[in-house]
Amino acid sequence: MGRCGVVLACLLCWCSISYAAPLAYVTGNVAGWKVIHQGAAIPAQEDMPLVAGDILMGGALSKLPLVLHPLAQALPREGGGVVLQPQEVAFDSLWTVVPQYVEYLRKEPLQGLAYSREDTVLRPGTSASLLPGYSVDLVWVGEPKSLVTVRDEQGGIVLQKQGEGGWVRLQPQEVSLLAEGRRYFWQPESQSVPFYLQLLPRASATVILEGLKQLDADRSVQEEVRLVRKAAYLRLVSDLRPGIDLYWLSVQLASGVRGESMMTERYLKVVDRLKEAYLRHLLS
């Protein structure tokens, strides 16, 4: 298959939620509703996650006490109730479900993980994807002043940069020195173990950058809302596409949302959930 064929094949790839991941959460008036999970019936409870194959029964289908992931569907079931199933969307169309995904995230239950500013940047132990055109901060614990070296898989030095205060920023022109799709390792001279990163292959990066562009082009919403949507899009991509890890960039974008108007204040809940997703990823 030629290069154009490879790119086309990537663009036509489909995304769907893992069968083990939540497709919906129970919310609202749960009185009289029950969930059938793996054959066992239990009373529905507020914030209960539902996965593929779960059945919700007990009331009118028009009043389902559910918040559905945009890539999930509640299908009417013979005998009553609905059964939860994932649905697919083309990778290059994933950005189109982001407005619905943001509303889903507003209602996604928080797990109460602690969060700090340092969690918005790459740090040792993180295997991260890089996007062309975006800078990235490399952060470490220990000696604050250190020379950072980025090497290829053969050990060759790609670039070196002096860090201050326990971090160093790679500018977009420096990120562009990395070859797409290849593994690189970065290491402060004060650390004995290198850490991995990768510039995304062009086919994937092209789709993601176009999605970000489309979300930013919607001038019917405020700038901070567009920022939330772009951050949510990067989490969604990272959740659904193996080998793509842009949680760190999702949180960096989301950290720019201040909720300075009534319109954007309600999106601070989404920011909290994006931060938690990144922490769960770091701890996994």
Tab-separated table of C-alpha atoms in Angstrom:
chain	number	residue	atom	x	y	z
A	1	MET	CA	0.000	0.000	0.000
A	2	GLY	CA	1.386	3.420	-0.969
A	3	ARG	CA	1.684	6.438	1.332
A	4	CYS	CA	-1.658	7.893	0.213
A	5	GLY	CA	-3.307	4.525	0.815
A	6	VAL	CA	-1.889	4.353	4.323
A	7	VAL	CA	-3.176	7.845	5.133
A	8	LEU	CA	-6.615	7.038	3.694
A	9	ALA	CA	-6.789	3.826	5.703
A	10	CYS	CA	-6.074	5.785	8.885
A	11	LEU	CA	-8.722	8.376	8.109
A	12	LEU	CA	-11.305	5.648	7.649
A	13	CYS	CA	-10.531	3.970	10.974
A	14	TRP	CA	-13.405	3.846	13.397
A	15	CYS	CA	-13.510	4.709	17.085
A	16	SER	CA	-15.661	3.071	19.731
A	17	ILE	CA	-15.679	2.823	23.512
A	18	SER	CA	-14.151	-0.205	25.188
A	19	TYR	CA	-16.768	-2.696	26.349
A	20	ALA	CA	-15.352	-2.351	29.879
A	21	ALA	CA	-15.638	1.470	29.965
A	22	PRO	CA	-18.759	3.314	31.211
A	23	LEU	CA	-21.243	4.081	28.444
A	24	ALA	CA	-23.597	6.018	30.713
A	25	TYR	CA	-24.254	7.101	34.282
A	26	VAL	CA	-27.526	6.847	36.146
A	27	THR	CA	-28.757	10.291	37.148
A	28	GLY	CA	-31.960	12.045	38.153
A	29	ASN	CA	-35.011	10.343	39.664
A	30	VAL	CA	-34.009	6.682	40.015
A	31	ALA	CA	-37.064	5.590	42.046
A	32	GLY	CA	-38.526	2.390	40.595
A	33	TRP	CA	-35.621	1.782	38.190
A	34	LYS	CA	-33.327	-1.218	38.315
A	35	VAL	CA	-30.150	-2.244	36.516
A	36	ILE	CA	-29.515	-5.761	35.258
A	37	HIS	CA	-25.753	-6.329	35.154
A	38	GLN	CA	-24.431	-9.722	34.050
A	39	GLY	CA	-27.792	-11.279	34.836
A	40	ALA	CA	-28.171	-9.817	38.341
A	41	ALA	CA	-30.816	-7.161	39.055
A	42	ILE	CA	-29.940	-4.360	41.479
A	43	PRO	CA	-31.693	-1.067	42.343
A	44	ALA	CA	-30.486	1.871	40.239
A	45	GLN	CA	-28.392	4.361	42.218
A	46	GLU	CA	-27.337	7.929	41.514
A	47	ASP	CA	-23.994	8.090	39.627
A	48	MET	CA	-23.982	4.324	38.960
A	49	PRO	CA	-21.849	3.586	35.846
A	50	LEU	CA	-23.364	1.409	33.126
A	51	VAL	CA	-21.286	-0.628	30.671
A	52	ALA	CA	-22.041	-2.443	27.434
A	53	GLY	CA	-24.751	-5.046	27.910
A	54	ASP	CA	-26.266	-3.491	31.035
A	55	ILE	CA	-30.050	-3.234	31.026
A	56	LEU	CA	-32.057	-0.415	32.620
A	57	MET	CA	-35.699	-1.153	33.445
A	58	GLY	CA	-38.527	0.342	35.431
A	59	GLY	CA	-40.222	3.304	33.781
A	60	ALA	CA	-41.085	5.185	30.617
A	61	LEU	CA	-38.373	5.191	27.945
A	62	SER	CA	-38.981	8.909	27.474
A	63	LYS	CA	-37.802	9.518	31.059
A	64	LEU	CA	-34.632	7.438	31.234
A	65	PRO	CA	-32.544	8.522	34.260
A	66	LEU	CA	-29.371	8.464	32.165
A	67	VAL	CA	-26.569	10.625	30.884
A	68	LEU	CA	-25.258	8.886	27.772
A	69	HIS	CA	-21.760	9.050	26.315
A	70	PRO	CA	-22.113	10.393	22.742
A	71	LEU	CA	-20.610	7.134	21.467
A	72	ALA	CA	-23.199	5.043	23.312
A	73	GLN	CA	-26.761	4.106	22.508
A	74	ALA	CA	-29.689	2.934	24.641
A	75	LEU	CA	-31.595	0.432	22.509
A	76	PRO	CA	-35.197	-0.551	23.331
A	77	ARG	CA	-35.270	-4.129	24.545
A	78	GLU	CA	-37.913	-6.749	23.939
A	79	GLY	CA	-39.469	-7.346	27.322
A	80	GLY	CA	-39.026	-3.742	28.426
A	81	GLY	CA	-36.289	-1.300	29.278
A	82	VAL	CA	-33.164	-0.494	27.274
A	83	VAL	CA	-29.820	-2.172	26.764
A	84	LEU	CA	-26.589	-0.119	26.555
A	85	GLN	CA	-24.334	-0.640	23.555
A	86	PRO	CA	-21.383	1.288	22.063
A	87	GLN	CA	-21.557	2.823	18.626
A	88	GLU	CA	-18.756	3.724	16.245
A	89	VAL	CA	-17.725	6.972	14.582
A	90	ALA	CA	-15.031	7.593	11.964
A	91	PHE	CA	-11.779	8.929	13.463
A	92	ASP	CA	-11.816	11.988	11.214
A	93	SER	CA	-15.407	12.755	12.312
A	94	LEU	CA	-14.783	12.346	16.039
A	95	TRP	CA	-14.667	16.117	16.576
A	96	THR	CA	-18.350	16.364	15.551
A	97	VAL	CA	-19.526	14.649	18.773
A	98	VAL	CA	-17.481	16.915	21.056
A	99	PRO	CA	-20.278	19.388	21.976
A	100	GLN	CA	-22.367	16.429	23.205
A	101	TYR	CA	-19.301	14.929	24.886
A	102	VAL	CA	-18.724	18.158	26.835
A	103	GLU	CA	-22.281	18.011	28.147
A	104	TYR	CA	-21.684	14.381	29.128
A	105	LEU	CA	-18.524	15.386	31.013
A	106	ARG	CA	-20.438	18.047	32.958
A	107	LYS	CA	-22.424	15.199	34.556
A	108	GLU	CA	-19.675	12.577	34.810
A	109	PRO	CA	-19.175	11.830	38.533
A	110	LEU	CA	-15.922	13.063	40.052
A	111	GLN	CA	-13.768	10.532	41.893
A	112	GLY	CA	-12.145	13.064	44.223
A	113	LEU	CA	-8.528	12.641	43.090
A	114	ALA	CA	-6.164	15.360	44.314
A	115	TYR	CA	-4.926	17.729	41.622
A	116	SER	CA	-2.132	20.270	41.440
A	117	ARG	CA	-0.691	22.627	38.812
A	118	GLU	CA	2.298	20.319	38.312
A	119	ASP	CA	0.001	17.691	36.861
A	120	THR	CA	-0.632	19.807	33.752
A	121	VAL	CA	2.794	19.118	32.274
A	122	LEU	CA	4.881	16.184	31.182
A	123	ARG	CA	6.828	14.684	34.010
A	124	PRO	CA	9.072	11.629	34.548
A	125	GLY	CA	7.238	8.374	34.010
A	126	THR	CA	4.848	9.864	31.456
A	127	SER	CA	4.806	8.368	27.960
A	128	ALA	CA	3.320	11.203	25.957
A	129	SER	CA	2.415	11.964	22.378
A	130	LEU	CA	3.493	15.290	20.907
A	131	LEU	CA	1.588	17.304	18.310
A	132	PRO	CA	3.448	19.347	15.703
A	133	GLY	CA	2.990	23.065	16.312
A	134	TYR	CA	2.608	22.718	20.089
A	135	SER	CA	5.270	23.341	22.723
A	136	VAL	CA	5.736	20.974	25.646
A	137	ASP	CA	7.160	21.411	29.141
A	138	LEU	CA	9.362	18.597	30.457
A	139	VAL	CA	9.356	18.492	34.247
A	140	TRP	CA	11.405	16.506	36.751
A	141	VAL	CA	11.850	16.104	40.486
A	142	GLY	CA	15.260	16.681	42.054
A	143	GLU	CA	18.078	19.016	41.061
A	144	PRO	CA	16.225	22.050	39.633
A	145	LYS	CA	19.025	23.133	37.290
A	146	SER	CA	19.911	20.415	34.813
A	147	LEU	CA	20.890	19.886	31.192
A	148	VAL	CA	18.126	17.947	29.443
A	149	THR	CA	19.080	15.619	26.590
A	150	VAL	CA	16.676	14.119	24.058
A	151	ARG	CA	18.002	10.986	22.337
A	152	ASP	CA	16.717	8.690	19.616
A	153	GLU	CA	16.390	4.931	20.072
A	154	GLN	CA	19.983	4.404	18.934
A	155	GLY	CA	21.224	6.761	21.647
A	156	GLY	CA	22.034	9.614	19.288
A	157	ILE	CA	21.594	13.127	20.670
A	158	VAL	CA	18.761	15.017	18.951
A	159	LEU	CA	18.858	18.133	21.110
A	160	GLN	CA	20.051	19.422	24.473
A	161	LYS	CA	18.628	22.289	26.481
A	162	GLN	CA	19.409	23.796	29.857
A	163	GLY	CA	16.552	23.547	32.343
A	164	GLU	CA	15.908	25.867	35.276
A	165	GLY	CA	13.617	25.361	38.253
A	166	GLY	CA	13.018	21.689	37.468
A	167	TRP	CA	11.597	22.148	33.972
A	168	VAL	CA	12.439	23.016	30.382
A	169	ARG	CA	10.172	23.998	27.479
A	170	LEU	CA	10.583	22.489	24.041
A	171	GLN	CA	9.309	25.030	21.522
A	172	PRO	CA	7.411	23.891	18.384
A	173	GLN	CA	10.532	24.324	16.226
A	174	GLU	CA	12.428	22.023	18.610
A	175	VAL	CA	9.615	19.462	18.638
A	176	SER	CA	9.831	19.490	14.824
A	177	LEU	CA	13.358	18.037	15.067
A	178	LEU	CA	11.786	14.721	16.085
A	179	ALA	CA	10.829	12.256	13.368
A	180	GLU	CA	7.139	11.333	13.289
A	181	GLY	CA	6.126	8.012	14.774
A	182	ARG	CA	9.493	7.232	16.368
A	183	ARG	CA	10.283	6.780	20.043
A	184	TYR	CA	12.557	9.265	21.806
A	185	PHE	CA	13.883	9.443	25.326
A	186	TRP	CA	14.506	12.566	27.380
A	187	GLN	CA	16.619	12.742	30.496
A	188	PRO	CA	17.904	15.467	32.838
A	189	GLU	CA	21.562	14.971	33.727
A	190	SER	CA	20.482	14.737	37.372
A	191	GLN	CA	18.291	11.661	36.659
A	192	SER	CA	19.504	8.117	36.018
A	193	VAL	CA	16.420	6.877	34.120
A	194	PRO	CA	15.277	8.353	30.774
A	195	PHE	CA	11.606	8.936	29.932
A	196	TYR	CA	9.756	8.246	26.717
A	197	LEU	CA	7.900	10.497	24.283
A	198	GLN	CA	6.833	10.337	20.638
A	199	LEU	CA	5.855	12.778	17.899
A	200	LEU	CA	2.584	11.475	16.466
A	201	PRO	CA	2.647	9.963	12.966
A	202	ARG	CA	1.571	12.465	10.337
A	203	ALA	CA	-1.683	10.672	9.469
A	204	SER	CA	-2.942	10.772	13.078
A	205	ALA	CA	-1.604	14.280	13.713
A	206	THR	CA	-3.317	15.592	10.570
A	207	VAL	CA	-6.705	14.275	11.685
A	208	ILE	CA	-6.320	15.640	15.226
A	209	LEU	CA	-5.094	19.058	14.119
A	210	GLU	CA	-8.015	19.325	11.678
A	211	GLY	CA	-10.429	18.417	14.476
A	212	LEU	CA	-8.950	21.140	16.699
A	213	LYS	CA	-9.213	23.596	13.796
A	214	GLN	CA	-12.887	22.772	13.209
A	215	LEU	CA	-13.724	23.175	16.903
A	216	ASP	CA	-11.932	26.520	17.015
A	217	ALA	CA	-13.801	27.751	13.948
A	218	ASP	CA	-17.201	27.821	15.705
A	219	ARG	CA	-17.592	31.522	16.490
A	220	SER	CA	-21.109	31.029	17.799
A	221	VAL	CA	-19.614	30.223	21.229
A	222	GLN	CA	-17.152	32.080	23.441
A	223	GLU	CA	-13.412	31.524	23.237
A	224	GLU	CA	-13.305	29.699	26.577
A	225	VAL	CA	-16.038	27.305	25.431
A	226	ARG	CA	-13.996	26.540	22.314
A	227	LEU	CA	-11.004	25.937	24.575
A	228	VAL	CA	-12.994	23.466	26.696
A	229	ARG	CA	-14.183	21.663	23.578
A	230	LYS	CA	-10.654	21.332	22.198
A	231	ALA	CA	-9.402	20.032	25.543
A	232	ALA	CA	-12.281	17.536	25.724
A	233	TYR	CA	-11.557	16.420	22.155
A	234	LEU	CA	-7.965	15.567	23.091
A	235	ARG	CA	-9.167	13.493	26.051
A	236	LEU	CA	-11.679	11.697	23.825
A	237	VAL	CA	-9.002	10.907	21.242
A	238	SER	CA	-6.661	9.655	23.974
A	239	ASP	CA	-9.419	7.502	25.494
A	240	LEU	CA	-10.335	5.873	22.204
A	241	ARG	CA	-7.148	5.584	20.131
A	242	PRO	CA	-4.440	3.179	21.377
A	243	GLY	CA	-0.983	4.719	21.201
A	244	ILE	CA	-2.214	8.322	21.388
A	245	ASP	CA	-1.573	10.039	24.729
A	246	LEU	CA	-2.589	13.680	24.673
A	247	TYR	CA	-4.071	13.847	28.180
A	248	TRP	CA	-1.310	16.269	29.211
A	249	LEU	CA	-2.175	18.687	26.393
A	250	SER	CA	-5.881	18.365	27.160
A	251	VAL	CA	-5.241	19.571	30.701
A	252	GLN	CA	-2.879	22.345	29.614
A	253	LEU	CA	-5.585	23.734	27.314
A	254	ALA	CA	-8.265	23.300	29.984
A	255	SER	CA	-6.140	25.168	32.528
A	256	GLY	CA	-6.686	28.320	30.466
A	257	VAL	CA	-10.412	28.284	31.282
A	258	ARG	CA	-11.172	30.724	34.120
A	259	GLY	CA	-14.966	30.735	34.065
A	260	GLU	CA	-15.056	34.522	33.892
A	261	SER	CA	-18.628	34.627	32.599
A	262	MET	CA	-21.845	32.807	33.457
A	263	MET	CA	-21.539	30.987	30.143
A	264	THR	CA	-18.111	29.546	30.916
A	265	GLU	CA	-18.456	29.090	34.677
A	266	ARG	CA	-20.489	25.932	34.172
A	267	TYR	CA	-17.665	24.486	32.097
A	268	LEU	CA	-15.333	24.496	35.099
A	269	LYS	CA	-16.934	21.161	36.001
A	270	VAL	CA	-15.661	19.814	32.691
A	271	VAL	CA	-12.170	21.129	33.463
A	272	ASP	CA	-12.216	19.234	36.776
A	273	ARG	CA	-13.120	16.021	34.983
A	274	LEU	CA	-10.373	16.479	32.399
A	275	LYS	CA	-7.850	16.954	35.198
A	276	GLU	CA	-9.077	13.816	36.938
A	277	ALA	CA	-8.801	11.817	33.720
A	278	TYR	CA	-5.157	12.885	33.412
A	279	LEU	CA	-4.442	11.913	37.012
A	280	ARG	CA	-6.083	8.509	36.525
A	281	HIS	CA	-3.895	8.063	33.473
A	282	LEU	CA	-0.734	8.961	35.428
A	283	LEU	CA	-1.661	6.527	38.175
A	284	SER	CA	-2.613	3.660	35.862
